[in-house]
XYZ file of C-alpha atoms in Angstrom:
184
model
C 80.250 115.277 119.325
C 79.056 113.388 121.903
C 77.330 110.160 122.124
C 74.605 109.619 124.177
C 72.136 106.273 124.698
C 68.539 106.798 124.164
C 66.298 104.187 126.256
C 62.771 103.629 125.577
C 60.498 104.126 128.233
C 59.923 99.975 129.044
C 63.830 99.670 129.150
C 63.972 101.827 132.047
C 61.034 100.444 133.868
C 62.992 97.232 134.810
C 67.476 97.343 135.294
C 68.762 94.546 133.497
C 72.569 95.674 134.326
C 70.793 95.151 137.465
C 69.260 91.955 136.988
C 72.086 90.371 135.125
C 74.753 91.930 138.679
C 72.779 89.683 140.614
C 73.001 86.645 137.717
C 76.901 86.797 138.039
C 76.386 87.612 141.826
C 74.825 84.296 142.257
C 77.270 82.488 139.751
C 80.149 83.354 142.122
C 81.943 85.672 139.458
C 84.359 87.311 140.876
C 86.401 89.184 138.224
C 84.505 90.790 135.853
C 87.063 92.464 132.611
C 86.058 94.875 130.411
C 86.263 97.614 127.512
C 84.659 100.597 128.356
C 81.287 100.876 126.389
C 78.485 103.190 127.461
C 76.010 100.493 126.710
C 77.401 98.486 129.641
C 78.354 101.853 131.718
C 75.498 101.231 134.686
C 76.616 97.015 134.370
C 80.444 97.990 134.806
C 79.705 100.567 137.571
C 77.587 97.570 139.668
C 80.848 95.553 139.513
C 83.277 98.452 140.319
C 81.319 99.114 143.160
C 80.796 95.396 144.160
C 83.136 94.596 146.928
C 83.447 90.580 146.496
C 84.136 91.191 142.674
C 87.514 93.090 140.711
C 86.276 94.939 137.922
C 89.213 95.550 135.440
C 89.381 97.546 132.754
C 91.140 96.401 129.771
C 92.728 97.984 126.503
C 91.348 95.179 124.102
C 88.569 92.331 124.523
C 91.250 89.535 123.711
C 93.096 89.962 126.889
C 90.023 89.589 128.904
C 90.172 85.666 127.914
C 93.747 85.507 129.353
C 92.314 87.095 132.176
C 89.698 84.223 132.487
C 91.953 81.580 132.168
C 94.140 82.839 135.056
C 90.766 83.507 137.134
C 89.509 79.749 136.224
C 93.340 78.604 136.975
C 93.027 80.158 140.635
C 90.054 79.088 141.055
C 87.368 81.574 140.642
C 85.026 83.135 138.076
C 85.535 85.324 135.714
C 83.017 87.853 133.197
C 84.261 89.142 130.362
C 82.131 92.565 129.216
C 82.379 93.590 125.876
C 80.428 95.371 122.655
C 79.791 93.245 119.593
C 82.399 95.194 117.612
C 85.377 93.554 120.278
C 84.379 90.142 119.349
C 87.005 90.671 115.989
C 89.129 91.229 118.041
C 89.154 87.534 120.230
C 88.815 85.161 117.896
C 92.336 83.946 117.583
C 92.360 83.898 121.466
C 88.860 82.138 121.829
C 90.985 78.556 120.742
C 92.549 79.202 124.019
C 89.489 78.489 125.915
C 88.526 75.473 123.973
C 91.963 74.176 124.128
C 92.457 73.979 127.481
C 88.641 73.505 128.344
C 88.399 76.382 130.682
C 84.514 78.283 130.923
C 84.413 81.104 129.197
C 81.734 83.544 129.866
C 80.950 86.790 127.460
C 79.055 89.383 128.064
C 78.480 91.140 124.160
C 76.164 94.086 123.502
C 75.387 94.020 120.003
C 75.766 96.989 117.702
C 74.787 96.918 114.338
C 70.963 96.001 114.891
C 68.274 97.593 113.857
C 68.558 101.699 114.783
C 72.457 101.342 114.423
C 73.597 105.076 112.980
C 76.812 103.894 112.844
C 77.336 102.368 109.669
C 81.226 101.373 110.399
C 78.891 98.898 113.343
C 77.259 97.649 110.972
C 79.232 95.026 109.316
C 81.014 93.104 112.667
C 77.130 93.655 114.551
C 76.196 91.142 111.626
C 79.141 88.796 112.046
C 78.711 88.584 115.579
C 76.541 85.360 115.994
C 78.568 83.910 113.364
C 81.860 84.417 113.687
C 81.288 83.071 117.553
C 79.435 79.879 116.256
C 82.429 78.732 113.986
C 84.814 79.893 117.051
C 82.464 76.986 119.155
C 81.173 79.808 120.664
C 77.445 78.955 122.680
C 75.336 82.066 121.621
C 72.313 83.077 123.875
C 69.870 85.753 123.091
C 68.751 88.783 125.939
C 66.319 90.771 124.439
C 63.564 90.411 126.560
C 63.665 92.431 130.295
C 61.953 90.568 132.319
C 63.795 87.887 131.475
C 67.684 89.325 132.046
C 68.479 87.441 135.657
C 66.913 84.150 134.317
C 69.017 84.353 130.731
C 72.625 85.796 132.421
C 71.694 82.451 134.810
C 71.604 80.580 132.559
C 74.964 81.678 130.446
C 76.329 81.179 133.332
C 76.215 77.634 134.298
C 77.208 76.529 130.686
C 79.905 77.974 130.343
C 81.040 77.098 134.413
C 79.319 73.156 134.361
C 79.870 72.494 131.269
C 83.433 74.607 131.082
C 82.919 75.895 127.820
C 82.748 79.004 126.045
C 79.398 80.703 126.071
C 78.540 84.183 125.074
C 75.255 86.259 126.387
C 74.442 88.923 122.528
C 72.837 91.520 124.722
C 70.045 93.177 122.301
C 70.544 96.819 120.931
C 67.171 97.583 121.555
C 67.763 96.379 125.288
C 70.616 98.774 125.621
C 69.340 101.858 123.256
C 71.089 103.057 120.774
C 73.364 106.294 120.502
C 72.901 109.304 118.666
C 75.302 111.908 118.069
C 74.698 114.647 118.990
C 76.762 118.046 119.194
C 77.410 119.533 122.307
C 76.690 122.868 122.879
């Protein structure tokens, strides 16, 4: 079986990954870490193609928190890209950002929302906003195509100017719902 993302025609009209990439550039983000994710595929590709950014694949999401700490100590800004199911892997590591007072910018594609066809994604998808809040992370929601750049800039500014943990939750309606079709 092969998973595909189906997007609405309005989602295709506005390239939200490009808008978020522009916002990351505007906020001088130089390192982007990620666990591969179909919903973030285009944004990851843009970061890899950008000569001014280092795109670093991770084996697990919490590694990105350590990378963000190292980037900040080295004088650079970073962002961690992940799916909502990866938030659960980061709970213990999130205390590092608050205890050491370094900025942590996370872009989280949401799963388990309306239309989700994989029941394994629902519990963590529903728990993600509250889990982040309980861990001391400020969350912003991105669900409007026209505001991709503005909301990403707001999240980045909050993280870097306040030296705090901020997660931009990217709606499943924006990234599309995975459909699982048999490969022929």
